[in-house]
C-alpha cells in the first residue's frame, strides 16, 4: 500500500499535464495492490462515477508486473505473429471466431459513403506543417527529443511498436488496442506508416520554434493539441475503455447515457451548474471553487471537490456515468489539458458551460459556442458568468434545452465509434501520404497482436478488450473525408467562434 505522502506526490506529478478532466471531473487512479491510488478527479456527483473495482490479488500482481512493460518481449511477439496474416482471427480466447466479411447480397447496391462530420476537416490543418516538405525519417525521429513514448509502425496491416518510455496506467495499451481494431476494421486499406506517439497530457511541439524558414517540426501524435503547438490530436484511450476507473468503452456508455437522458427530462433536473472534480490540478479550478454556493452568495453553481479516499472507503461501486446527468447545466473546466470527460458531459442533454478551453481533442473543434455549449469566462468574472448562464437558461428553457440537445446529438451522431475509427483511418491515411521514405520495422520494435495484448489480462482490461474487438474485418466503409478549409473559411470560423464568446460577454455586462 502506498503511503499517503507518496500518493500525494504521484497525484501532483500526474496532474501536471493535459489531464483529461472536465466539467465533470476526473480522476486518475493508480491502483496499486491495496488500492492506493492517485486521483485527478473525475466525475459526477452523486454519481460515484469512476470507481476502482476490487481486483483479485493475482490480477493485481499481474498488472503490477506488466504495466511498466506493456509490450512483451520481441521473441514472444515474433513467435506469435510470424505466421499470422492480418485477416486471421485475432486470437482473443473469449472472442467469437472472427469470420471473413459476409458476401453482400447480390442485389445490394454498393453503400453510398456518407460525408464525414465537419471536424474531420481539421485533419488537413493538423498535417499542414508537412504539406510542402513531407515527412522524412529524420523529422520523425526528431520527435523522440520531444518525449515520444512509443513508435507505431504499420506494415501490410500488421502493427509494430517500439517503446521508448512509460505511459500512465493502460493508456498505451488501449491506444494500441484501438489501432489494432482499426487495422481489422479497415483490413487491407490502412497504408504502411510510421509515427511517434506521446501519451502524456500536454502538447509540446511549439509552433513558434518552427517557422517557414526552419526545417519542419517533428510530427508527434498525442491526445490533445492547442493553438500554440503543432502536436497532432488522436482519439484517446478512453474510447476503448478506462479499466482503472471502471469507465466503459465509449460505444456502450454512449448508448447508456442516451437511455438515461430519456428517463430524466431536462425540466426535472436541478436548475444549477454542477461540477465535481479535483480542484488542485489547475488554477482555473481553484477559481471555480470561489463560485460555490455559500451562506452569503449563490452563483447558481454547485461545486464539489472529489475526495477519493472517502469514495474508496465508501465502497467500490459500479461507476455510473450514465446517471450523472442530474443537473440542467454541467461545467467543463480543463485541468492541465483536455479532459476525457468532455464527451460524457456533452452527452448529457444538459447545457455544457465550458470555461474557456485552451486545448482541443480531435473532435472538440467541431463544437460551436452557443450552438453546442455556453461559453463561460475563466477569469475573475467567472462566478458572474456562471450565474448569468444559469439565469439565462432558466428563463429561456426552450433555447437552453436546444443547446443541450445539440451537444447530445453531436456526440450521438458525429462521435460514434464508427466515426472515431473513420477519423483514425483518414488521419493515418493522410499522414502516410506525407512520408518521404518507405517505413520498415524500426530497431527495438516488436509486433503487437490482439493475442499478445490480451495475454494474461484479466478483469476489466480483458472485458473491455473483448467488448471492443472488431469482429467483422474489412466490412465497413469509411465516410468521405471533407476537403481542407480554405483560408477564408478558417478565418470565418475563428471569427464566428470569437463573436459568440464576445456576444455572451456583452450580455453579461449589461
Ligand atoms: C460547495 O457548497 C456545498 C453546499 O454548501 C458543499 O456541500 C460543498 O462541499 C461545497 N464545495 C466545496 C468544494 O467546498
Ligand atoms: C441546434 O443545431 C441546429 C443545427 O444543427 C441549429 O440550426 C440550431 O440553431 C441549434 N440551436 C441553437 C440553440 O443554437
Coordinates of C-alpha atoms and ligand atoms in Angstrom, one line a residue:
X1 CA 0.0 0.0 0.0
X2 CA 1.3 3.4 -0.8
X3 CA 1.8 5.9 1.8
X4 CA -0.4 9.0 1.6
X5 CA 2.6 11.1 1.0
X6 CA 3.7 9.1 -1.9
X7 CA 0.2 9.0 -3.3
X8 CA 0.1 12.8 -3.0
X9 CA 3.3 13.2 -4.9
X10 CA 2.1 10.9 -7.5
X11 CA -1.1 12.9 -7.8
X12 CA 0.7 16.1 -8.3
X13 CA 3.0 14.8 -10.9
X14 CA 0.2 13.1 -12.8
X15 CA -2.0 16.0 -12.6
X16 CA 0.5 18.1 -14.3
X17 CA -0.1 17.5 -18.0
X18 CA -3.2 17.6 -20.1
X19 CA -5.2 15.6 -17.8
X20 CA -8.4 14.7 -19.1
X21 CA -10.7 16.5 -17.0
X22 CA -13.7 18.2 -17.2
X23 CA -16.8 19.7 -16.3
X24 CA -17.5 16.7 -14.6
X25 CA -14.5 15.7 -13.2
X26 CA -11.9 13.3 -13.4
X27 CA -9.6 11.3 -11.6
X28 CA -6.6 9.3 -12.1
X29 CA -6.1 6.4 -10.1
X30 CA -3.0 4.4 -9.9
X31 CA -4.5 1.4 -8.4
X32 CA -1.9 -0.5 -6.7
X33 CA -2.3 -3.6 -4.7
X34 CA -4.4 -2.5 -1.8
X35 CA -6.0 0.3 -3.7
X36 CA -3.7 3.2 -3.1
X37 CA -4.3 5.4 -6.0
X38 CA -3.9 8.7 -7.4
X39 CA -6.7 10.8 -8.3
X40 CA -7.1 13.7 -10.5
X41 CA -10.7 13.6 -10.1
X42 CA -13.4 12.8 -12.3
X43 CA -17.0 12.8 -12.5
X44 CA -20.1 13.3 -11.2
X45 CA -21.8 13.9 -8.2
X46 CA -24.0 11.7 -6.6
X47 CA -22.6 9.9 -9.4
X48 CA -20.0 7.9 -7.7
X49 CA -18.7 7.8 -11.1
X50 CA -15.5 6.3 -11.5
X51 CA -14.6 3.7 -9.1
X52 CA -12.0 1.2 -8.8
X53 CA -13.2 -2.2 -8.7
X54 CA -11.5 -4.7 -6.5
X55 CA -9.2 -6.7 -8.5
X56 CA -8.1 -10.2 -7.4
X57 CA -4.7 -10.3 -5.9
X58 CA -3.5 -12.4 -8.8
X59 CA -4.6 -9.9 -11.3
X60 CA -3.1 -7.1 -9.4
X61 CA 0.2 -8.9 -9.3
X62 CA -0.1 -9.3 -13.0
X63 CA -0.8 -5.7 -13.5
X64 CA 2.0 -4.6 -11.3
X65 CA 4.3 -6.8 -13.1
X66 CA 3.2 -5.9 -16.6
X67 CA 2.2 -2.3 -16.6
X68 CA 5.7 -1.0 -16.7
X69 CA 6.4 -3.3 -19.6
X70 CA 3.1 -3.5 -21.6
X71 CA 4.9 -4.6 -24.7
X72 CA 6.0 -8.2 -24.3
X73 CA 9.4 -9.3 -25.4
X74 CA 10.3 -9.5 -29.0
X75 CA 10.8 -13.2 -29.1
X76 CA 7.3 -13.8 -27.8
X77 CA 5.8 -11.5 -30.3
X78 CA 7.5 -12.6 -33.3
X79 CA 6.9 -16.2 -32.5
X80 CA 3.2 -15.4 -32.3
X81 CA 2.9 -13.1 -35.1
X82 CA 5.1 -14.8 -37.6
X83 CA 2.6 -16.9 -39.5
X84 CA -0.4 -14.8 -39.0
X85 CA -1.9 -12.7 -41.7
X86 CA -3.8 -9.6 -40.7
X87 CA -7.1 -11.0 -41.7
X88 CA -6.8 -14.0 -39.5
X89 CA -8.6 -14.3 -36.2
X90 CA -7.1 -12.0 -33.6
X91 CA -6.9 -14.9 -31.2
X92 CA -8.5 -13.5 -28.1
X93 CA -9.7 -16.6 -26.4
X94 CA -13.2 -15.4 -25.4
X95 CA -14.0 -13.7 -28.6
X96 CA -16.3 -15.3 -31.0
X97 CA -14.5 -16.6 -34.0
X98 CA -13.9 -13.8 -36.4
X99 CA -15.4 -14.5 -39.7
X100 CA -14.5 -13.1 -43.0
X101 CA -17.0 -10.5 -44.1
X102 CA -20.2 -12.0 -45.4
X103 CA -20.6 -11.5 -49.1
X104 CA -23.1 -8.8 -49.9
X105 CA -26.4 -10.0 -51.2
X106 CA -26.3 -9.9 -54.9
X107 CA -29.0 -7.3 -55.3
X108 CA -27.4 -4.9 -52.8
X109 CA -26.3 -1.6 -54.1
X110 CA -22.9 -0.6 -53.0
X111 CA -23.3 1.6 -49.9
X112 CA -23.0 5.2 -50.7
X113 CA -20.4 6.7 -48.4
X114 CA -21.6 9.5 -46.2
X115 CA -19.6 12.6 -45.8
X116 CA -17.6 12.7 -42.5
X117 CA -18.5 15.3 -39.9
X118 CA -17.1 18.8 -40.3
X119 CA -14.5 18.3 -37.6
X120 CA -12.7 15.9 -39.9
X121 CA -11.5 18.9 -41.9
X122 CA -9.1 19.6 -39.1
X123 CA -7.1 16.6 -40.2
X124 CA -5.8 18.7 -43.0
X125 CA -4.9 21.5 -40.7
X126 CA -3.1 19.3 -38.2
X127 CA -1.0 17.9 -41.1
X128 CA -0.4 21.2 -42.8
X129 CA 3.1 21.8 -41.3
X130 CA 4.3 18.9 -43.5
X131 CA 2.3 19.5 -46.6
X132 CA 5.0 21.2 -48.6
X133 CA 8.0 19.3 -47.2
X134 CA 6.7 15.8 -46.5
X135 CA 8.0 13.8 -43.5
X136 CA 11.4 12.4 -43.6
X137 CA 12.7 9.7 -41.3
X138 CA 14.9 12.3 -39.6
X139 CA 12.0 14.6 -38.9
X140 CA 10.0 11.7 -37.4
X141 CA 12.9 10.5 -35.2
X142 CA 13.3 14.1 -34.0
X143 CA 10.0 13.5 -32.1
X144 CA 12.0 11.4 -29.6
X145 CA 13.6 14.6 -28.3
X146 CA 10.1 15.8 -27.5
X147 CA 9.3 12.9 -25.3
X148 CA 7.7 10.4 -27.7
X149 CA 6.8 7.3 -25.6
X150 CA 6.3 4.8 -28.4
X151 CA 6.5 4.4 -32.1
X152 CA 3.8 2.8 -34.2
X153 CA 4.7 1.2 -37.4
X154 CA 2.1 -0.4 -39.7
X155 CA 3.4 -2.7 -42.5
X156 CA 1.0 -4.7 -44.6
X157 CA -1.7 -4.3 -42.0
X158 CA 0.5 -5.5 -39.1
X159 CA 1.3 -3.4 -36.1
X160 CA 4.8 -3.0 -34.7
X161 CA 5.5 -1.0 -31.6
X162 CA 8.8 0.3 -30.3
X163 CA 8.7 1.5 -26.8
X164 CA 10.7 4.5 -25.5
X165 CA 9.1 5.3 -22.2
X166 CA 6.3 4.6 -19.8
X167 CA 2.7 5.6 -20.1
X168 CA 0.4 6.1 -17.2
X169 CA -1.9 3.1 -16.4
X170 CA -3.0 1.4 -19.6
X171 CA -3.2 4.4 -21.8
X172 CA -0.7 3.0 -24.3
X173 CA -2.3 -0.4 -24.2
X174 CA -5.7 0.8 -25.1
X175 CA -4.4 3.2 -27.7
X176 CA -2.6 0.4 -29.4
X177 CA -5.6 -1.8 -29.0
X178 CA -7.6 0.8 -30.8
X179 CA -5.1 0.9 -33.6
X180 CA -5.2 -2.9 -33.9
X181 CA -9.0 -2.8 -34.2
X182 CA -8.7 -0.1 -36.8
X183 CA -6.5 -2.4 -38.8
X184 CA -9.1 -5.1 -38.6
X185 CA -12.0 -2.9 -39.4
X186 CA -10.3 -1.5 -42.4
X187 CA -8.2 -4.6 -43.3
X188 CA -6.2 -4.0 -46.4
X189 CA -6.9 -0.3 -46.5
X190 CA -4.6 1.3 -43.9
X191 CA -1.4 2.2 -45.7
X192 CA 2.1 1.4 -44.3
X193 CA 3.1 4.1 -41.9
X194 CA 5.5 5.1 -39.1
X195 CA 4.6 7.5 -36.4
X196 CA 5.6 8.7 -32.9
X197 CA 3.2 8.9 -30.0
X198 CA 3.3 10.6 -26.7
X199 CA 0.8 9.5 -24.1
X200 CA 1.3 12.4 -21.7
X201 CA -1.1 15.2 -21.5
X202 CA 0.4 18.5 -22.6
X203 CA 1.2 19.3 -26.2
X204 CA 4.9 20.2 -26.5
X205 CA 5.8 21.0 -30.1
X206 CA 5.9 24.7 -30.0
X207 CA 4.8 26.3 -33.3
X208 CA 6.9 29.3 -32.6
X209 CA 10.0 27.2 -32.9
X210 CA 9.1 26.0 -36.4
X211 CA 8.6 28.9 -38.8
X212 CA 8.5 28.7 -42.6
X213 CA 12.3 29.1 -42.8
X214 CA 13.2 26.3 -40.5
X215 CA 13.1 22.6 -41.0
X216 CA 9.6 21.2 -40.5
X217 CA 8.7 20.1 -36.9
X218 CA 8.8 16.5 -35.8
X219 CA 5.3 15.0 -36.2
X220 CA 4.1 13.9 -32.8
X221 CA 0.7 12.3 -32.0
X222 CA -1.0 12.7 -28.7
X223 CA -4.4 13.0 -27.2
X224 CA -4.8 16.8 -27.5
X225 CA -3.4 19.8 -29.2
X226 CA -3.6 23.6 -28.7
X227 CA -3.3 26.7 -30.8
X228 CA 0.3 27.4 -30.0
X229 CA 1.5 23.9 -30.6
X230 CA 1.7 21.5 -33.6
X231 CA 1.0 18.2 -31.9
X232 CA -1.4 16.0 -33.8
X233 CA -4.6 15.1 -31.9
X234 CA -5.6 11.4 -31.9
X235 CA -8.5 9.8 -30.1
X236 CA -7.6 9.0 -26.5
X237 CA -7.7 5.5 -24.9
X238 CA -11.0 6.0 -23.1
X239 CA -12.9 5.3 -26.3
X240 CA -11.9 1.6 -25.7
X241 CA -12.4 1.9 -22.0
X242 CA -10.5 3.0 -18.9
X243 CA -10.3 -0.1 -16.8
X244 CA -8.6 1.6 -13.8
X245 CA -11.6 3.9 -13.4
X246 CA -14.1 1.4 -14.5
X247 CA -15.2 3.7 -17.3
X248 CA -16.7 1.6 -20.0
X249 CA -15.9 1.7 -23.7
X250 CA -17.5 4.7 -25.3
X251 CA -19.9 2.8 -27.6
X252 CA -21.6 1.1 -24.7
X253 CA -21.5 4.1 -22.4
X254 CA -22.8 6.4 -25.2
X255 CA -25.9 4.3 -25.5
X256 CA -26.5 4.1 -21.8
X257 CA -26.3 7.8 -21.4
X258 CA -28.8 8.2 -24.2
X259 CA -31.2 5.9 -22.5
X260 CA -30.7 7.7 -19.1
X261 CA -31.4 11.0 -20.7
X262 CA -34.7 9.9 -21.9
X263 CA -35.6 8.9 -18.4
X264 CA -34.8 12.3 -16.8
X265 CA -36.3 15.2 -18.6
X266 CA -34.3 18.4 -18.6
X267 CA -37.1 20.3 -16.8
X268 CA -36.9 17.8 -13.9
X269 CA -33.2 18.3 -13.4
X270 CA -31.7 20.6 -10.7
X271 CA -31.6 24.1 -12.2
X272 CA -27.9 24.7 -11.3
X273 CA -24.5 24.4 -12.7
X274 CA -22.8 21.3 -11.4
X275 CA -19.1 20.4 -11.3
X276 CA -17.2 17.8 -9.4
X277 CA -13.5 17.2 -9.6
X278 CA -10.1 17.7 -8.2
X279 CA -9.5 21.5 -7.9
X280 CA -5.9 21.1 -7.1
X281 CA -4.6 20.5 -10.6
X282 CA -5.3 23.8 -12.2
X283 CA -5.7 27.5 -11.3
X284 CA -9.0 27.6 -13.3
X285 CA -10.4 25.0 -11.0
X286 CA -9.3 26.8 -7.8
X287 CA -11.0 29.9 -9.2
X288 CA -14.1 27.8 -9.7
X289 CA -14.3 26.9 -6.0
X290 CA -14.9 30.6 -5.3
X291 CA -18.2 30.3 -7.2
X292 CA -19.7 27.7 -4.9
X293 CA -22.9 28.5 -3.2
X294 CA -22.3 29.8 0.3
X295 CA -24.3 31.4 3.1
X296 CA -23.6 34.8 1.5
X297 CA -23.9 34.2 -2.2
X298 CA -25.5 31.9 -4.7
X299 CA -23.9 32.0 -8.1
X300 CA -26.1 29.1 -9.2
X301 CA -23.1 26.8 -9.0
X302 CA -22.9 23.5 -7.1
X303 CA -19.2 22.7 -6.9
X304 CA -17.8 19.5 -5.3
X305 CA -14.3 18.5 -4.7
X306 CA -13.6 14.9 -5.2
X307 CA -12.3 13.1 -2.2
X308 CA -11.1 9.9 -3.5
X309 CA -10.1 8.5 -0.1
X310 CA -13.7 8.8 1.0
X311 CA -15.1 7.5 -2.2
X312 CA -12.9 4.5 -2.0
X313 CA -13.8 3.8 1.6
X314 CA -17.5 4.1 0.6
X315 CA -17.0 1.0 -1.4
X316 CA -16.0 0.5 -5.0
X317 CA -19.4 0.8 -6.5
X318 CA -20.0 0.5 -10.2
X319 CA -19.2 3.6 -11.9
X320 CA -22.2 5.0 -13.5
X321 CA -21.6 7.8 -15.8
X322 CA -24.9 7.2 -17.3
X323 CA -26.5 8.5 -14.1
X324 CA -24.5 11.7 -13.9
X325 CA -26.9 13.9 -15.9
X326 CA -28.9 15.2 -12.9
X327 CA -28.4 19.0 -13.4
X328 CA -29.6 21.3 -16.2
X329 CA -26.1 22.7 -16.5
X330 CA -22.8 20.9 -16.3
X331 CA -19.5 22.7 -16.1
X332 CA -16.5 21.7 -18.1
X333 CA -13.2 23.1 -16.8
X334 CA -9.9 21.9 -18.1
X335 CA -7.3 20.7 -15.7
X336 CA -3.9 20.8 -17.2
X337 CA -5.2 19.8 -20.5
X338 CA -8.2 18.4 -22.4
X339 CA -10.4 16.1 -20.5
X340 CA -11.8 12.7 -21.4
X341 CA -14.9 13.5 -19.6
X342 CA -15.9 16.1 -22.1
X343 CA -17.8 13.6 -24.2
X344 CA -19.7 12.3 -21.2
X345 CA -20.8 15.8 -20.2
X346 CA -21.8 16.8 -23.7
X347 CA -23.8 13.6 -24.0
X348 CA -26.0 14.6 -21.0
X349 CA -28.7 16.7 -22.7
X350 CA -27.7 19.3 -20.1
X351 CA -26.2 22.7 -21.2
X352 CA -22.5 22.4 -21.1
X353 CA -21.0 25.5 -19.5
X354 CA -17.5 25.5 -21.0
X355 CA -14.8 27.6 -19.3
X356 CA -12.5 29.0 -22.0
X357 CA -10.7 25.9 -23.2
X358 CA -7.0 26.1 -24.1
X359 CA -6.7 22.6 -25.6
X360 CA -8.6 20.6 -28.2
X361 CA -9.0 16.9 -28.7
X362 CA -9.7 15.5 -32.1
X363 CA -13.4 16.3 -32.1
X364 CA -13.9 19.4 -30.0
X365 CA -13.1 21.8 -32.8
X366 CA -16.4 20.7 -34.3
X367 CA -18.3 22.3 -31.4
X368 CA -19.7 25.8 -31.8
X369 CA -20.2 28.1 -28.9
X370 CA -23.9 28.9 -28.3
X371 CA -24.9 26.1 -30.6
X372 CA -23.4 23.2 -28.7
X373 CA -22.3 24.8 -25.4
X374 CA -22.4 28.1 -23.5
X375 CA -19.1 29.8 -23.1
X376 CA -18.1 30.9 -19.6
X377 CA -15.3 33.2 -18.6
X378 CA -12.2 31.8 -17.0
X379 CA -11.0 34.9 -15.3
X380 CA -12.3 36.8 -12.3
X381 CA -15.6 37.3 -13.9
X382 CA -16.2 33.6 -13.8
X383 CA -18.8 33.5 -11.0
X384 CA -21.0 36.2 -12.5
X385 CA -20.6 34.4 -15.9
X386 CA -21.9 31.2 -14.4
X387 CA -24.8 32.9 -12.7
X388 CA -25.7 34.7 -15.9
X389 CA -25.7 31.5 -17.9
X390 CA -27.9 29.6 -15.5
X391 CA -30.3 32.5 -15.1
X392 CA -30.5 32.9 -18.9
X393 CA -31.1 29.2 -19.4
X394 CA -33.8 29.0 -16.7
X395 CA -35.6 31.9 -18.2
X396 CA -35.1 30.7 -21.8
X397 CA -35.7 27.0 -21.2
X398 CA -36.5 26.2 -24.9
X399 CA -33.3 27.7 -26.2
X400 CA -31.3 26.2 -23.3
X401 CA -32.6 22.8 -23.9
X402 CA -31.9 23.1 -27.6
X403 CA -28.2 23.8 -26.9
X404 CA -28.1 20.8 -24.6
X405 CA -29.8 18.6 -27.2
X406 CA -27.5 19.9 -29.9
X407 CA -24.5 18.7 -27.9
X408 CA -26.1 15.4 -27.3
X409 CA -26.9 15.0 -31.0
X410 CA -23.3 15.9 -31.8
X411 CA -21.9 13.1 -29.7
X412 CA -24.6 10.6 -30.5
X413 CA -24.3 11.1 -34.3
X414 CA -20.9 12.5 -35.0
X415 CA -18.9 10.8 -32.3
X416 CA -20.0 7.2 -32.6
X417 CA -17.2 4.6 -32.7
X418 CA -17.8 4.4 -36.5
X419 CA -16.8 8.0 -36.7
X420 CA -13.9 7.6 -34.3
X421 CA -12.5 4.8 -36.5
X422 CA -13.1 6.9 -39.6
X423 CA -11.2 9.7 -38.0
X424 CA -8.2 7.5 -37.3
X425 CA -8.4 6.0 -40.7
X426 CA -8.4 9.3 -42.5
X427 CA -5.8 10.9 -40.2
X428 CA -3.4 8.0 -40.6
X429 CA -4.0 7.7 -44.4
X430 CA -3.4 11.4 -44.9
X431 CA -0.4 11.2 -42.7
X432 CA 1.0 8.2 -44.5
X433 CA 0.9 10.1 -47.8
X434 CA 3.3 12.6 -46.4
X435 CA 6.0 10.1 -45.6
X436 CA 9.1 10.6 -47.8
X437 CA 10.5 7.2 -47.1
X438 CA 9.4 3.6 -47.1
X439 CA 8.7 2.5 -43.5
X440 CA 10.4 -0.6 -42.2
X441 CA 10.3 -2.3 -38.8
X442 CA 12.4 0.1 -36.6
X443 CA 15.0 -1.1 -34.2
X444 CA 13.6 -2.3 -30.9
X445 CA 10.0 -2.7 -32.3
X446 CA 8.0 -5.9 -31.8
X447 CA 4.8 -7.0 -33.5
X448 CA 1.7 -6.4 -31.4
X449 CA -1.3 -8.6 -32.0
X450 CA -4.7 -8.9 -30.2
X451 CA -3.4 -12.2 -28.9
X452 CA -0.2 -10.8 -27.5
X453 CA -2.0 -7.8 -26.0
X454 CA -4.7 -9.8 -24.3
X455 CA -2.4 -12.5 -22.9
X456 CA -2.6 -12.6 -19.2
X457 CA -5.1 -9.7 -18.9
X458 CA -8.0 -10.2 -16.6
X459 CA -10.9 -8.3 -15.2
X460 CA -12.0 -5.1 -16.8
X461 CA -8.9 -4.9 -19.0
X462 CA -9.9 -8.1 -20.7
X463 CA -13.6 -7.4 -20.6
X464 CA -13.0 -4.1 -22.4
X465 CA -10.8 -5.6 -25.0
X466 CA -13.4 -8.3 -25.7
X467 CA -16.1 -5.7 -25.7
X468 CA -14.4 -3.5 -28.3
X469 CA -12.9 -6.2 -30.6
X470 CA -13.9 -5.5 -34.1
X471 CA -15.5 -8.8 -35.3
X472 CA -16.2 -8.2 -39.0
X473 CA -12.9 -7.4 -40.6
X474 CA -13.0 -5.3 -43.7
X475 CA -16.8 -4.9 -43.8
X476 CA -17.1 -1.2 -43.0
X477 CA -16.9 1.6 -45.4
X478 CA -15.3 4.8 -44.2
X479 CA -17.1 8.1 -44.5
X480 CA -15.8 10.5 -47.1
X481 CA -13.1 13.0 -45.9
X482 CA -14.3 16.5 -46.5
X483 CA -11.9 19.0 -48.2
X484 CA -9.5 21.3 -46.3
X485 CA -10.7 24.6 -45.1
X486 CA -9.9 27.5 -47.3
X487 CA -8.0 30.3 -45.6
X488 CA -11.2 32.5 -45.6
X489 CA -13.3 29.6 -44.2
X490 CA -10.8 29.1 -41.4
X491 CA -10.8 32.8 -40.7
X492 CA -14.6 33.0 -40.8
X493 CA -14.9 30.1 -38.4
X494 CA -12.5 31.6 -36.0
X495 CA -14.4 34.9 -36.2
X496 CA -17.7 33.2 -35.7
X497 CA -16.5 31.5 -32.5
X498 CA -14.9 34.6 -31.1
X499 CA -18.0 36.6 -31.9
X500 CA -20.2 34.2 -30.0
X501 CA -18.0 34.4 -27.0
X502 CA -17.9 38.2 -27.2
X503 CA -21.6 38.3 -27.6
X504 CA -22.1 36.5 -24.3
X505 CA -19.6 38.8 -22.6
X506 CA -21.6 41.8 -23.8
X507 CA -24.8 40.3 -22.4
X508 CA -23.1 39.6 -19.1
X509 CA -22.1 43.2 -18.8
X510 CA -25.5 44.7 -19.5
Ligands
LIG1 C1 -20.0 23.8 -2.1 O1 -21.1 24.0 -1.3 C2 -21.8 22.9 -0.9 C3 -23.1 23.4 -0.2 O2 -22.8 24.2 0.9 C4 -21.0 22.0 -0.1 O3 -21.7 20.8 0.2 C5 -19.7 21.6 -0.9 O4 -18.9 20.8 -0.1 C6 -19.0 22.9 -1.3 N1 -17.9 22.5 -2.2 C7 -16.7 22.7 -1.9 C8 -15.7 22.3 -2.9 O5 -16.3 23.3 -0.8
LIG2 C1 -29.0 23.5 -32.9 O1 -28.5 22.9 -34.1 C2 -29.1 23.3 -35.3 C3 -28.4 22.7 -36.4 O2 -27.9 21.5 -36.1 C4 -29.1 24.8 -35.4 O3 -29.9 25.2 -36.6 C5 -29.7 25.4 -34.2 O4 -29.6 26.8 -34.3 C6 -29.0 25.0 -32.9 N1 -29.6 25.5 -31.8 C7 -29.0 26.5 -31.1 C8 -29.7 27.0 -29.9 O5 -28.0 27.0 -31.5

